[in-house]
Amino acid sequence: MRLALSTALTAALLSTAALAPAALAQAPKPAASAQATPPAQQNPLIATVNNDPIRLSDITAWIETHVPAEQRQQVGQEKLFAAALDNLVSGRALQVMARKQGLDRDPAVARQMQSAADEVLQRAILVKTVLPQVSEEAIKAQYDKQFASQPGEPEIHARHILVDSEAKARDVIKQLQAGAKFEDLAKKYGDPKDPASAAGGDLGTFKKADMLPEFSDAAFKLKKGEFTQTPVHTRYGWHVIQVLDTSISQPPKYDAVHDQIRQELLRQDAQALAAQARSQVKIVQYGPDGKPLKPTPVAATAPVPAKK
């Protein structure tokens, strides 16, 4: 829904510490009906409320604003049309009632109405300036830079047996040395609070930074098939670790990180646009005593490139 999108985007814009344009990432392109009002013969009158016209373009705009694209086919055109018309008529009637009661002149309501208009304007400049920059070419270039061109990291597939004392861990190691099966010992002796115990101690594949340093230091010294000959202590207890396989991590597939990259590029460009806008206005902030505060330098941000 565009009202929610606008609110989220404006809140992000006003927070220079975390400008997160998730709404901008999902924002649809302006509909043709919103770009230009078609001639009357192509935009027939559907209803009036106190002579205030509701035309076909209003119906179309309401559907595009309130109903996600994936739901429109499920609902069907007739039901969508009826729902849109019903909502528009009810909305116009409520507006008439509110104005009769003078609510449009209530200071609190007037502030909210102005705030809503301001949010629409802020979103419009973000959509106009930022969205065109984040093209598929830009996303692919960022993927190549961030992922595809980076060397893979060593990773291991390992399992462990977690116990609550060094003595128990040493006993487990002796049994392994005598030929006991690792997965059987993990199920028998492993800490029942450790989810891996029920799976034979399997921890899956991980990189060195994914685990506690003392655990990783011991695990990444092992070769495939080896297990630690002395217990490894961490804040969770005592571990016996076995490496099942070693490999070099591969970059994620483009499709898997496409949306993540797009979100990040949108965030960066929105931050840059906000910084550019701030640099073009005079900003004065005041302390609790009402006196102006000294200006705080804004972090340098690259300007948004001109639309090609």
PDB file of C-alpha atoms in Angstrom:
ATOM      1  CA  MET A   1       0.000   0.000   0.000  1.00  0.00           C
ATOM      2  CA  ARG A   2       1.457   3.300  -1.025  1.00  0.00           C
ATOM      3  CA  LEU A   3       0.340   5.162   2.085  1.00  0.00           C
ATOM      4  CA  ALA A   4       2.315   2.727   4.226  1.00  0.00           C
ATOM      5  CA  LEU A   5       5.235   2.838   1.815  1.00  0.00           C
ATOM      6  CA  SER A   6       5.341   6.604   1.956  1.00  0.00           C
ATOM      7  CA  THR A   7       5.247   6.633   5.754  1.00  0.00           C
ATOM      8  CA  ALA A   8       8.058   4.113   6.054  1.00  0.00           C
ATOM      9  CA  LEU A   9      10.195   5.930   3.540  1.00  0.00           C
ATOM     10  CA  THR A  10       9.675   9.305   5.167  1.00  0.00           C
ATOM     11  CA  ALA A  11      10.560   7.924   8.586  1.00  0.00           C
ATOM     12  CA  ALA A  12      13.753   6.584   7.065  1.00  0.00           C
ATOM     13  CA  LEU A  13      14.521   9.877   5.390  1.00  0.00           C
ATOM     14  CA  LEU A  14      14.150  11.770   8.639  1.00  0.00           C
ATOM     15  CA  SER A  15      16.596   9.395  10.361  1.00  0.00           C
ATOM     16  CA  THR A  16      20.005  10.242   8.920  1.00  0.00           C
ATOM     17  CA  ALA A  17      21.581   7.491  11.012  1.00  0.00           C
ATOM     18  CA  ALA A  18      19.649   4.717   9.291  1.00  0.00           C
ATOM     19  CA  LEU A  19      18.085   5.609   5.986  1.00  0.00           C
ATOM     20  CA  ALA A  20      16.485   2.319   5.001  1.00  0.00           C
ATOM     21  CA  PRO A  21      14.315   2.660   1.888  1.00  0.00           C
ATOM     22  CA  ALA A  22      12.626  -0.742   1.995  1.00  0.00           C
ATOM     23  CA  ALA A  23       9.482   0.948   0.791  1.00  0.00           C
ATOM     24  CA  LEU A  24      11.354   2.569  -2.069  1.00  0.00           C
ATOM     25  CA  ALA A  25      12.655  -0.826  -3.138  1.00  0.00           C
ATOM     26  CA  GLN A  26       9.107  -2.100  -3.521  1.00  0.00           C
ATOM     27  CA  ALA A  27       7.582   1.075  -4.875  1.00  0.00           C
ATOM     28  CA  PRO A  28       5.745   0.467  -8.151  1.00  0.00           C
ATOM     29  CA  LYS A  29       6.182   2.740 -11.110  1.00  0.00           C
ATOM     30  CA  PRO A  30       3.579   5.503 -11.291  1.00  0.00           C
ATOM     31  CA  ALA A  31       0.520   4.288 -13.124  1.00  0.00           C
ATOM     32  CA  ALA A  32      -0.403   5.851 -16.437  1.00  0.00           C
ATOM     33  CA  SER A  33      -3.616   7.087 -14.842  1.00  0.00           C
ATOM     34  CA  ALA A  34      -1.586   8.908 -12.216  1.00  0.00           C
ATOM     35  CA  GLN A  35       0.778  10.452 -14.754  1.00  0.00           C
ATOM     36  CA  ALA A  36      -1.865  12.157 -16.861  1.00  0.00           C
ATOM     37  CA  THR A  37      -5.631  12.354 -16.635  1.00  0.00           C
ATOM     38  CA  PRO A  38      -7.124  10.784 -19.786  1.00  0.00           C
ATOM     39  CA  PRO A  39      -9.793  12.627 -21.807  1.00  0.00           C
ATOM     40  CA  ALA A  40     -13.343  12.427 -20.457  1.00  0.00           C
ATOM     41  CA  GLN A  41     -14.419   9.935 -23.118  1.00  0.00           C
ATOM     42  CA  GLN A  42     -11.630   7.601 -21.970  1.00  0.00           C
ATOM     43  CA  ASN A  43     -12.238   8.351 -18.307  1.00  0.00           C
ATOM     44  CA  PRO A  44     -15.990   7.982 -17.800  1.00  0.00           C
ATOM     45  CA  LEU A  45     -17.845   9.198 -14.755  1.00  0.00           C
ATOM     46  CA  ILE A  46     -18.613   6.316 -12.386  1.00  0.00           C
ATOM     47  CA  ALA A  47     -20.328   8.078  -9.479  1.00  0.00           C
ATOM     48  CA  THR A  48     -20.694  11.413  -7.707  1.00  0.00           C
ATOM     49  CA  VAL A  49     -20.810  12.275  -4.013  1.00  0.00           C
ATOM     50  CA  ASN A  50     -22.373  15.703  -3.503  1.00  0.00           C
ATOM     51  CA  ASN A  51     -21.425  16.432  -7.129  1.00  0.00           C
ATOM     52  CA  ASP A  52     -17.792  15.446  -6.435  1.00  0.00           C
ATOM     53  CA  PRO A  53     -16.953  13.135  -9.373  1.00  0.00           C
ATOM     54  CA  ILE A  54     -15.453   9.651  -9.109  1.00  0.00           C
ATOM     55  CA  ARG A  55     -14.067   8.612 -12.469  1.00  0.00           C
ATOM     56  CA  LEU A  56     -12.579   5.436 -13.883  1.00  0.00           C
ATOM     57  CA  SER A  57      -9.062   6.795 -13.240  1.00  0.00           C
ATOM     58  CA  ASP A  58      -9.935   7.115  -9.533  1.00  0.00           C
ATOM     59  CA  ILE A  59     -10.996   3.466  -9.460  1.00  0.00           C
ATOM     60  CA  THR A  60      -7.768   2.399 -11.176  1.00  0.00           C
ATOM     61  CA  ALA A  61      -5.632   4.507  -8.874  1.00  0.00           C
ATOM     62  CA  TRP A  62      -7.331   3.099  -5.757  1.00  0.00           C
ATOM     63  CA  ILE A  63      -6.721  -0.483  -6.879  1.00  0.00           C
ATOM     64  CA  GLU A  64      -3.074   0.202  -7.709  1.00  0.00           C
ATOM     65  CA  THR A  65      -2.608   1.939  -4.365  1.00  0.00           C
ATOM     66  CA  HIS A  66      -4.339  -0.520  -2.069  1.00  0.00           C
ATOM     67  CA  VAL A  67      -4.200  -3.963  -3.697  1.00  0.00           C
ATOM     68  CA  PRO A  68      -0.843  -5.721  -4.280  1.00  0.00           C
ATOM     69  CA  ALA A  69      -0.344  -6.789  -7.875  1.00  0.00           C
ATOM     70  CA  GLU A  70      -0.194 -10.492  -6.993  1.00  0.00           C
ATOM     71  CA  GLN A  71      -3.639 -10.303  -5.345  1.00  0.00           C
ATOM     72  CA  ARG A  72      -5.432  -8.532  -8.195  1.00  0.00           C
ATOM     73  CA  GLN A  73      -5.710 -11.629 -10.382  1.00  0.00           C
ATOM     74  CA  GLN A  74      -6.930 -13.721  -7.447  1.00  0.00           C
ATOM     75  CA  VAL A  75      -9.724 -11.290  -6.568  1.00  0.00           C
ATOM     76  CA  GLY A  76     -10.964 -10.633 -10.098  1.00  0.00           C
ATOM     77  CA  GLN A  77     -11.769  -7.410 -11.918  1.00  0.00           C
ATOM     78  CA  GLU A  78     -15.459  -7.184 -10.974  1.00  0.00           C
ATOM     79  CA  LYS A  79     -14.838  -7.585  -7.239  1.00  0.00           C
ATOM     80  CA  LEU A  80     -11.885  -5.194  -7.368  1.00  0.00           C
ATOM     81  CA  PHE A  81     -13.999  -2.582  -9.167  1.00  0.00           C
ATOM     82  CA  ALA A  82     -16.853  -2.942  -6.683  1.00  0.00           C
ATOM     83  CA  ALA A  83     -14.525  -2.765  -3.679  1.00  0.00           C
ATOM     84  CA  ALA A  84     -12.732   0.283  -5.039  1.00  0.00           C
ATOM     85  CA  LEU A  85     -15.977   2.118  -5.784  1.00  0.00           C
ATOM     86  CA  ASP A  86     -17.433   1.275  -2.377  1.00  0.00           C
ATOM     87  CA  ASN A  87     -14.315   2.506  -0.598  1.00  0.00           C
ATOM     88  CA  LEU A  88     -14.119   5.694  -2.650  1.00  0.00           C
ATOM     89  CA  VAL A  89     -17.793   6.551  -2.067  1.00  0.00           C
ATOM     90  CA  SER A  90     -17.484   5.853   1.669  1.00  0.00           C
ATOM     91  CA  GLY A  91     -14.291   7.874   1.840  1.00  0.00           C
ATOM     92  CA  ARG A  92     -15.787  10.900   0.085  1.00  0.00           C
ATOM     93  CA  ALA A  93     -18.877  10.705   2.327  1.00  0.00           C
ATOM     94  CA  LEU A  94     -16.700  10.613   5.438  1.00  0.00           C
ATOM     95  CA  GLN A  95     -14.745  13.611   4.173  1.00  0.00           C
ATOM     96  CA  VAL A  96     -17.989  15.570   3.747  1.00  0.00           C
ATOM     97  CA  MET A  97     -19.059  14.648   7.271  1.00  0.00           C
ATOM     98  CA  ALA A  98     -15.640  15.588   8.690  1.00  0.00           C
ATOM     99  CA  ARG A  99     -15.689  18.994   6.982  1.00  0.00           C
ATOM    100  CA  LYS A 100     -19.232  19.684   8.200  1.00  0.00           C
ATOM    101  CA  GLN A 101     -17.946  19.096  11.714  1.00  0.00           C
ATOM    102  CA  GLY A 102     -15.015  21.436  11.105  1.00  0.00           C
ATOM    103  CA  LEU A 103     -12.384  18.740  11.554  1.00  0.00           C
ATOM    104  CA  ASP A 104     -10.368  20.088   8.642  1.00  0.00           C
ATOM    105  CA  ARG A 105      -9.902  23.256  10.690  1.00  0.00           C
ATOM    106  CA  ASP A 106      -8.794  21.373  13.813  1.00  0.00           C
ATOM    107  CA  PRO A 107      -5.085  22.243  14.348  1.00  0.00           C
ATOM    108  CA  ALA A 108      -4.100  18.635  15.094  1.00  0.00           C
ATOM    109  CA  VAL A 109      -5.899  17.314  12.005  1.00  0.00           C
ATOM    110  CA  ALA A 110      -4.480  20.098   9.851  1.00  0.00           C
ATOM    111  CA  ARG A 111      -0.975  19.163  10.971  1.00  0.00           C
ATOM    112  CA  GLN A 112      -1.596  15.521  10.060  1.00  0.00           C
ATOM    113  CA  MET A 113      -2.951  16.520   6.657  1.00  0.00           C
ATOM    114  CA  GLN A 114       0.103  18.680   6.000  1.00  0.00           C
ATOM    115  CA  SER A 115       2.396  15.897   7.225  1.00  0.00           C
ATOM    116  CA  ALA A 116       0.766  13.433   4.812  1.00  0.00           C
ATOM    117  CA  ALA A 117       1.218  15.871   1.927  1.00  0.00           C
ATOM    118  CA  ASP A 118       4.860  16.425   2.904  1.00  0.00           C
ATOM    119  CA  GLU A 119       5.501  12.673   2.963  1.00  0.00           C
ATOM    120  CA  VAL A 120       4.059  12.271  -0.530  1.00  0.00           C
ATOM    121  CA  LEU A 121       6.373  15.014  -1.793  1.00  0.00           C
ATOM    122  CA  GLN A 122       9.427  13.510  -0.095  1.00  0.00           C
ATOM    123  CA  ARG A 123       8.658  10.103  -1.525  1.00  0.00           C
ATOM    124  CA  ALA A 124       8.168  11.604  -4.980  1.00  0.00           C
ATOM    125  CA  ILE A 125      11.678  13.099  -5.100  1.00  0.00           C
ATOM    126  CA  LEU A 126      13.189   9.852  -3.833  1.00  0.00           C
ATOM    127  CA  VAL A 127      11.326   7.760  -6.396  1.00  0.00           C
ATOM    128  CA  LYS A 128      12.147  10.173  -9.229  1.00  0.00           C
ATOM    129  CA  THR A 129      15.844  10.455  -8.396  1.00  0.00           C
ATOM    130  CA  VAL A 130      16.874   7.215  -6.716  1.00  0.00           C
ATOM    131  CA  LEU A 131      14.952   4.458  -8.495  1.00  0.00           C
ATOM    132  CA  PRO A 132      16.412   5.166 -11.966  1.00  0.00           C
ATOM    133  CA  GLN A 133      19.940   4.829 -10.571  1.00  0.00           C
ATOM    134  CA  VAL A 134      19.456   1.298  -9.273  1.00  0.00           C
ATOM    135  CA  SER A 135      19.328  -0.494 -12.598  1.00  0.00           C
ATOM    136  CA  GLU A 136      20.029  -4.163 -13.248  1.00  0.00           C
ATOM    137  CA  GLU A 137      23.416  -3.100 -14.598  1.00  0.00           C
ATOM    138  CA  ALA A 138      24.218  -1.316 -11.325  1.00  0.00           C
ATOM    139  CA  ILE A 139      23.117  -4.313  -9.267  1.00  0.00           C
ATOM    140  CA  LYS A 140      25.212  -6.704 -11.393  1.00  0.00           C
ATOM    141  CA  ALA A 141      28.250  -4.433 -11.134  1.00  0.00           C
ATOM    142  CA  GLN A 142      27.916  -4.354  -7.349  1.00  0.00           C
ATOM    143  CA  TYR A 143      27.546  -8.145  -7.263  1.00  0.00           C
ATOM    144  CA  ASP A 144      30.730  -8.582  -9.292  1.00  0.00           C
ATOM    145  CA  LYS A 145      32.578  -6.191  -6.984  1.00  0.00           C
ATOM    146  CA  GLN A 146      31.223  -7.478  -3.682  1.00  0.00           C
ATOM    147  CA  PHE A 147      30.969 -11.198  -4.330  1.00  0.00           C
ATOM    148  CA  ALA A 148      32.103 -12.587  -7.679  1.00  0.00           C
ATOM    149  CA  SER A 149      35.582 -11.017  -7.614  1.00  0.00           C
ATOM    150  CA  GLN A 150      36.318 -11.948  -3.999  1.00  0.00           C
ATOM    151  CA  PRO A 151      38.414 -15.053  -3.205  1.00  0.00           C
ATOM    152  CA  GLY A 152      36.591 -17.857  -1.443  1.00  0.00           C
ATOM    153  CA  GLU A 153      37.106 -18.507   2.265  1.00  0.00           C
ATOM    154  CA  PRO A 154      38.088 -21.857   3.783  1.00  0.00           C
ATOM    155  CA  GLU A 155      35.164 -23.625   5.393  1.00  0.00           C
ATOM    156  CA  ILE A 156      34.671 -26.960   7.069  1.00  0.00           C
ATOM    157  CA  HIS A 157      31.863 -29.403   7.673  1.00  0.00           C
ATOM    158  CA  ALA A 158      32.257 -30.527  11.274  1.00  0.00           C
ATOM    159  CA  ARG A 159      30.501 -32.132  14.197  1.00  0.00           C
ATOM    160  CA  HIS A 160      31.109 -32.044  17.909  1.00  0.00           C
ATOM    161  CA  ILE A 161      30.218 -33.623  21.218  1.00  0.00           C
ATOM    162  CA  LEU A 162      29.534 -31.066  23.947  1.00  0.00           C
ATOM    163  CA  VAL A 163      29.847 -32.188  27.577  1.00  0.00           C
ATOM    164  CA  ASP A 164      30.001 -30.367  30.899  1.00  0.00           C
ATOM    165  CA  SER A 165      33.443 -31.472  32.121  1.00  0.00           C
ATOM    166  CA  GLU A 166      36.946 -32.043  30.837  1.00  0.00           C
ATOM    167  CA  ALA A 167      36.938 -35.551  32.282  1.00  0.00           C
ATOM    168  CA  LYS A 168      33.876 -36.533  30.245  1.00  0.00           C
ATOM    169  CA  ALA A 169      35.433 -35.063  27.115  1.00  0.00           C
ATOM    170  CA  ARG A 170      38.632 -37.060  27.655  1.00  0.00           C
ATOM    171  CA  ASP A 171      36.607 -40.232  28.134  1.00  0.00           C
ATOM    172  CA  VAL A 172      34.772 -39.543  24.842  1.00  0.00           C
ATOM    173  CA  ILE A 173      38.129 -39.105  23.071  1.00  0.00           C
ATOM    174  CA  LYS A 174      39.364 -42.449  24.446  1.00  0.00           C
ATOM    175  CA  GLN A 175      36.254 -44.181  23.156  1.00  0.00           C
ATOM    176  CA  LEU A 176      36.722 -42.584  19.733  1.00  0.00           C
ATOM    177  CA  GLN A 177      40.331 -43.721  19.679  1.00  0.00           C
ATOM    178  CA  ALA A 178      39.094 -47.227  20.456  1.00  0.00           C
ATOM    179  CA  GLY A 179      36.829 -47.177  17.434  1.00  0.00           C
ATOM    180  CA  ALA A 180      33.470 -45.960  18.768  1.00  0.00           C
ATOM    181  CA  LYS A 181      31.177 -44.170  16.329  1.00  0.00           C
ATOM    182  CA  PHE A 182      31.178 -40.419  16.737  1.00  0.00           C
ATOM    183  CA  GLU A 183      27.441 -39.987  16.114  1.00  0.00           C
ATOM    184  CA  ASP A 184      26.584 -42.666  18.699  1.00  0.00           C
ATOM    185  CA  LEU A 185      28.693 -40.952  21.361  1.00  0.00           C
ATOM    186  CA  ALA A 186      27.197 -37.557  20.491  1.00  0.00           C
ATOM    187  CA  LYS A 187      23.683 -38.891  21.055  1.00  0.00           C
ATOM    188  CA  LYS A 188      24.722 -40.691  24.252  1.00  0.00           C
ATOM    189  CA  TYR A 189      26.919 -38.082  25.936  1.00  0.00           C
ATOM    190  CA  GLY A 190      26.117 -34.811  24.158  1.00  0.00           C
ATOM    191  CA  ASP A 191      24.469 -32.020  26.125  1.00  0.00           C
ATOM    192  CA  PRO A 192      20.691 -32.477  25.662  1.00  0.00           C
ATOM    193  CA  LYS A 193      20.370 -28.688  25.420  1.00  0.00           C
ATOM    194  CA  ASP A 194      22.610 -28.719  22.346  1.00  0.00           C
ATOM    195  CA  PRO A 195      20.406 -29.195  19.240  1.00  0.00           C
ATOM    196  CA  ALA A 196      23.307 -30.846  17.421  1.00  0.00           C
ATOM    197  CA  SER A 197      23.443 -33.749  19.881  1.00  0.00           C
ATOM    198  CA  ALA A 198      20.300 -35.404  18.497  1.00  0.00           C
ATOM    199  CA  ALA A 199      21.775 -35.106  14.982  1.00  0.00           C
ATOM    200  CA  GLY A 200      24.954 -36.949  15.906  1.00  0.00           C
ATOM    201  CA  GLY A 201      26.717 -33.670  16.712  1.00  0.00           C
ATOM    202  CA  ASP A 202      26.496 -32.368  13.128  1.00  0.00           C
ATOM    203  CA  LEU A 203      27.107 -28.593  12.951  1.00  0.00           C
ATOM    204  CA  GLY A 204      26.911 -28.280   9.194  1.00  0.00           C
ATOM    205  CA  THR A 205      29.356 -26.215   7.147  1.00  0.00           C
ATOM    206  CA  PHE A 206      30.795 -23.014   8.567  1.00  0.00           C
ATOM    207  CA  LYS A 207      33.606 -20.494   8.204  1.00  0.00           C
ATOM    208  CA  LYS A 208      36.149 -19.674  10.877  1.00  0.00           C
ATOM    209  CA  ALA A 209      34.447 -16.436  11.899  1.00  0.00           C
ATOM    210  CA  ASP A 210      31.129 -18.228  12.403  1.00  0.00           C
ATOM    211  CA  MET A 211      32.238 -19.927  15.631  1.00  0.00           C
ATOM    212  CA  LEU A 212      33.883 -18.889  18.880  1.00  0.00           C
ATOM    213  CA  PRO A 213      37.633 -18.286  18.357  1.00  0.00           C
ATOM    214  CA  GLU A 214      38.771 -21.115  20.624  1.00  0.00           C
ATOM    215  CA  PHE A 215      36.425 -23.539  18.850  1.00  0.00           C
ATOM    216  CA  SER A 216      37.443 -22.425  15.355  1.00  0.00           C
ATOM    217  CA  ASP A 217      41.163 -22.385  16.182  1.00  0.00           C
ATOM    218  CA  ALA A 218      40.993 -26.063  17.090  1.00  0.00           C
ATOM    219  CA  ALA A 219      38.586 -27.148  14.349  1.00  0.00           C
ATOM    220  CA  PHE A 220      40.407 -25.486  11.443  1.00  0.00           C
ATOM    221  CA  LYS A 221      43.676 -27.207  12.368  1.00  0.00           C
ATOM    222  CA  LEU A 222      42.136 -30.606  11.721  1.00  0.00           C
ATOM    223  CA  LYS A 223      42.245 -32.454   8.426  1.00  0.00           C
ATOM    224  CA  LYS A 224      39.302 -34.299   6.943  1.00  0.00           C
ATOM    225  CA  GLY A 225      38.348 -37.234   9.165  1.00  0.00           C
ATOM    226  CA  GLU A 226      40.444 -36.103  12.165  1.00  0.00           C
ATOM    227  CA  PHE A 227      39.079 -35.321  15.629  1.00  0.00           C
ATOM    228  CA  THR A 228      40.607 -33.315  18.464  1.00  0.00           C
ATOM    229  CA  GLN A 229      42.913 -35.319  20.705  1.00  0.00           C
ATOM    230  CA  THR A 230      42.408 -32.975  23.644  1.00  0.00           C
ATOM    231  CA  PRO A 231      39.171 -31.336  24.809  1.00  0.00           C
ATOM    232  CA  VAL A 232      38.377 -27.832  23.568  1.00  0.00           C
ATOM    233  CA  HIS A 233      36.945 -25.465  26.170  1.00  0.00           C
ATOM    234  CA  THR A 234      34.485 -22.640  25.423  1.00  0.00           C
ATOM    235  CA  ARG A 235      31.925 -20.824  27.539  1.00  0.00           C
ATOM    236  CA  TYR A 236      29.414 -23.533  26.592  1.00  0.00           C
ATOM    237  CA  GLY A 237      31.453 -26.400  28.000  1.00  0.00           C
ATOM    238  CA  TRP A 238      33.947 -28.952  26.690  1.00  0.00           C
ATOM    239  CA  HIS A 239      33.958 -30.022  23.047  1.00  0.00           C
ATOM    240  CA  VAL A 240      35.302 -32.941  21.076  1.00  0.00           C
ATOM    241  CA  ILE A 241      35.390 -31.885  17.411  1.00  0.00           C
ATOM    242  CA  GLN A 242      35.646 -33.893  14.201  1.00  0.00           C
ATOM    243  CA  VAL A 243      36.047 -32.475  10.700  1.00  0.00           C
ATOM    244  CA  LEU A 244      34.022 -34.297   8.051  1.00  0.00           C
ATOM    245  CA  ASP A 245      35.081 -32.258   5.035  1.00  0.00           C
ATOM    246  CA  THR A 246      36.991 -29.140   3.998  1.00  0.00           C
ATOM    247  CA  SER A 247      36.236 -26.783   1.134  1.00  0.00           C
ATOM    248  CA  ILE A 248      36.504 -23.251  -0.190  1.00  0.00           C
ATOM    249  CA  SER A 249      33.328 -21.198  -0.054  1.00  0.00           C
ATOM    250  CA  GLN A 250      31.761 -20.146  -3.323  1.00  0.00           C
ATOM    251  CA  PRO A 251      30.134 -16.744  -3.855  1.00  0.00           C
ATOM    252  CA  PRO A 252      26.358 -16.723  -3.506  1.00  0.00           C
ATOM    253  CA  LYS A 253      24.333 -16.977  -6.681  1.00  0.00           C
ATOM    254  CA  TYR A 254      23.345 -13.657  -8.222  1.00  0.00           C
ATOM    255  CA  ASP A 255      19.625 -14.339  -7.800  1.00  0.00           C
ATOM    256  CA  ALA A 256      20.105 -15.168  -4.116  1.00  0.00           C
ATOM    257  CA  VAL A 257      21.552 -11.750  -3.253  1.00  0.00           C
ATOM    258  CA  HIS A 258      19.911  -9.618  -5.961  1.00  0.00           C
ATOM    259  CA  ASP A 259      17.275  -8.095  -3.672  1.00  0.00           C
ATOM    260  CA  GLN A 260      19.766  -7.593  -0.850  1.00  0.00           C
ATOM    261  CA  ILE A 261      22.102  -5.653  -3.148  1.00  0.00           C
ATOM    262  CA  ARG A 262      19.221  -3.623  -4.551  1.00  0.00           C
ATOM    263  CA  GLN A 263      18.125  -2.642  -1.060  1.00  0.00           C
ATOM    264  CA  GLU A 264      21.639  -1.577  -0.141  1.00  0.00           C
ATOM    265  CA  LEU A 265      22.087   0.479  -3.304  1.00  0.00           C
ATOM    266  CA  LEU A 266      18.737   2.164  -2.715  1.00  0.00           C
ATOM    267  CA  ARG A 267      19.771   2.955   0.852  1.00  0.00           C
ATOM    268  CA  GLN A 268      23.093   4.421  -0.264  1.00  0.00           C
ATOM    269  CA  ASP A 269      21.539   6.539  -2.995  1.00  0.00           C
ATOM    270  CA  ALA A 270      18.758   7.742  -0.699  1.00  0.00           C
ATOM    271  CA  GLN A 271      21.335   8.753   1.908  1.00  0.00           C
ATOM    272  CA  ALA A 272      23.316  10.582  -0.754  1.00  0.00           C
ATOM    273  CA  LEU A 273      20.219  12.410  -1.966  1.00  0.00           C
ATOM    274  CA  ALA A 274      19.296  13.402   1.593  1.00  0.00           C
ATOM    275  CA  ALA A 275      22.821  14.719   2.185  1.00  0.00           C
ATOM    276  CA  GLN A 276      22.688  16.655  -1.086  1.00  0.00           C
ATOM    277  CA  ALA A 277      19.330  18.170  -0.119  1.00  0.00           C
ATOM    278  CA  ARG A 278      20.615  19.127   3.336  1.00  0.00           C
ATOM    279  CA  SER A 279      23.634  20.838   1.812  1.00  0.00           C
ATOM    280  CA  GLN A 280      21.344  23.133  -0.166  1.00  0.00           C
ATOM    281  CA  VAL A 281      19.341  24.469   2.775  1.00  0.00           C
ATOM    282  CA  LYS A 282      20.102  26.394   5.963  1.00  0.00           C
ATOM    283  CA  ILE A 283      19.631  24.161   9.004  1.00  0.00           C
ATOM    284  CA  VAL A 284      19.561  25.587  12.535  1.00  0.00           C
ATOM    285  CA  GLN A 285      19.081  23.319  15.552  1.00  0.00           C
ATOM    286  CA  TYR A 286      18.216  24.565  19.038  1.00  0.00           C
ATOM    287  CA  GLY A 287      19.043  23.267  22.492  1.00  0.00           C
ATOM    288  CA  PRO A 288      16.659  22.898  25.464  1.00  0.00           C
ATOM    289  CA  ASP A 289      17.432  26.516  26.411  1.00  0.00           C
ATOM    290  CA  GLY A 290      16.198  27.745  23.045  1.00  0.00           C
ATOM    291  CA  LYS A 291      19.627  28.855  21.906  1.00  0.00           C
ATOM    292  CA  PRO A 292      21.027  27.801  18.514  1.00  0.00           C
ATOM    293  CA  LEU A 293      23.466  24.906  18.612  1.00  0.00           C
ATOM    294  CA  LYS A 294      26.743  24.911  16.763  1.00  0.00           C
ATOM    295  CA  PRO A 295      26.389  23.212  13.365  1.00  0.00           C
ATOM    296  CA  THR A 296      27.412  19.567  13.308  1.00  0.00           C
ATOM    297  CA  PRO A 297      29.343  18.614  10.171  1.00  0.00           C
ATOM    298  CA  VAL A 298      27.423  16.184   7.988  1.00  0.00           C
ATOM    299  CA  ALA A 299      29.401  13.144   6.893  1.00  0.00           C
ATOM    300  CA  ALA A 300      30.535  13.508   3.310  1.00  0.00           C
ATOM    301  CA  THR A 301      28.394  11.480   0.956  1.00  0.00           C
ATOM    302  CA  ALA A 302      28.844  11.038  -2.737  1.00  0.00           C
ATOM    303  CA  PRO A 303      26.256  12.988  -4.734  1.00  0.00           C
ATOM    304  CA  VAL A 304      23.602  11.078  -6.624  1.00  0.00           C
ATOM    305  CA  PRO A 305      24.684  10.830 -10.259  1.00  0.00           C
ATOM    306  CA  ALA A 306      22.548  12.580 -12.814  1.00  0.00           C
ATOM    307  CA  LYS A 307      19.930  10.459 -14.512  1.00  0.00           C
ATOM    308  CA  LYS A 308      21.086   9.323 -17.913  1.00  0.00           C
TER     309      LYS A 308
END
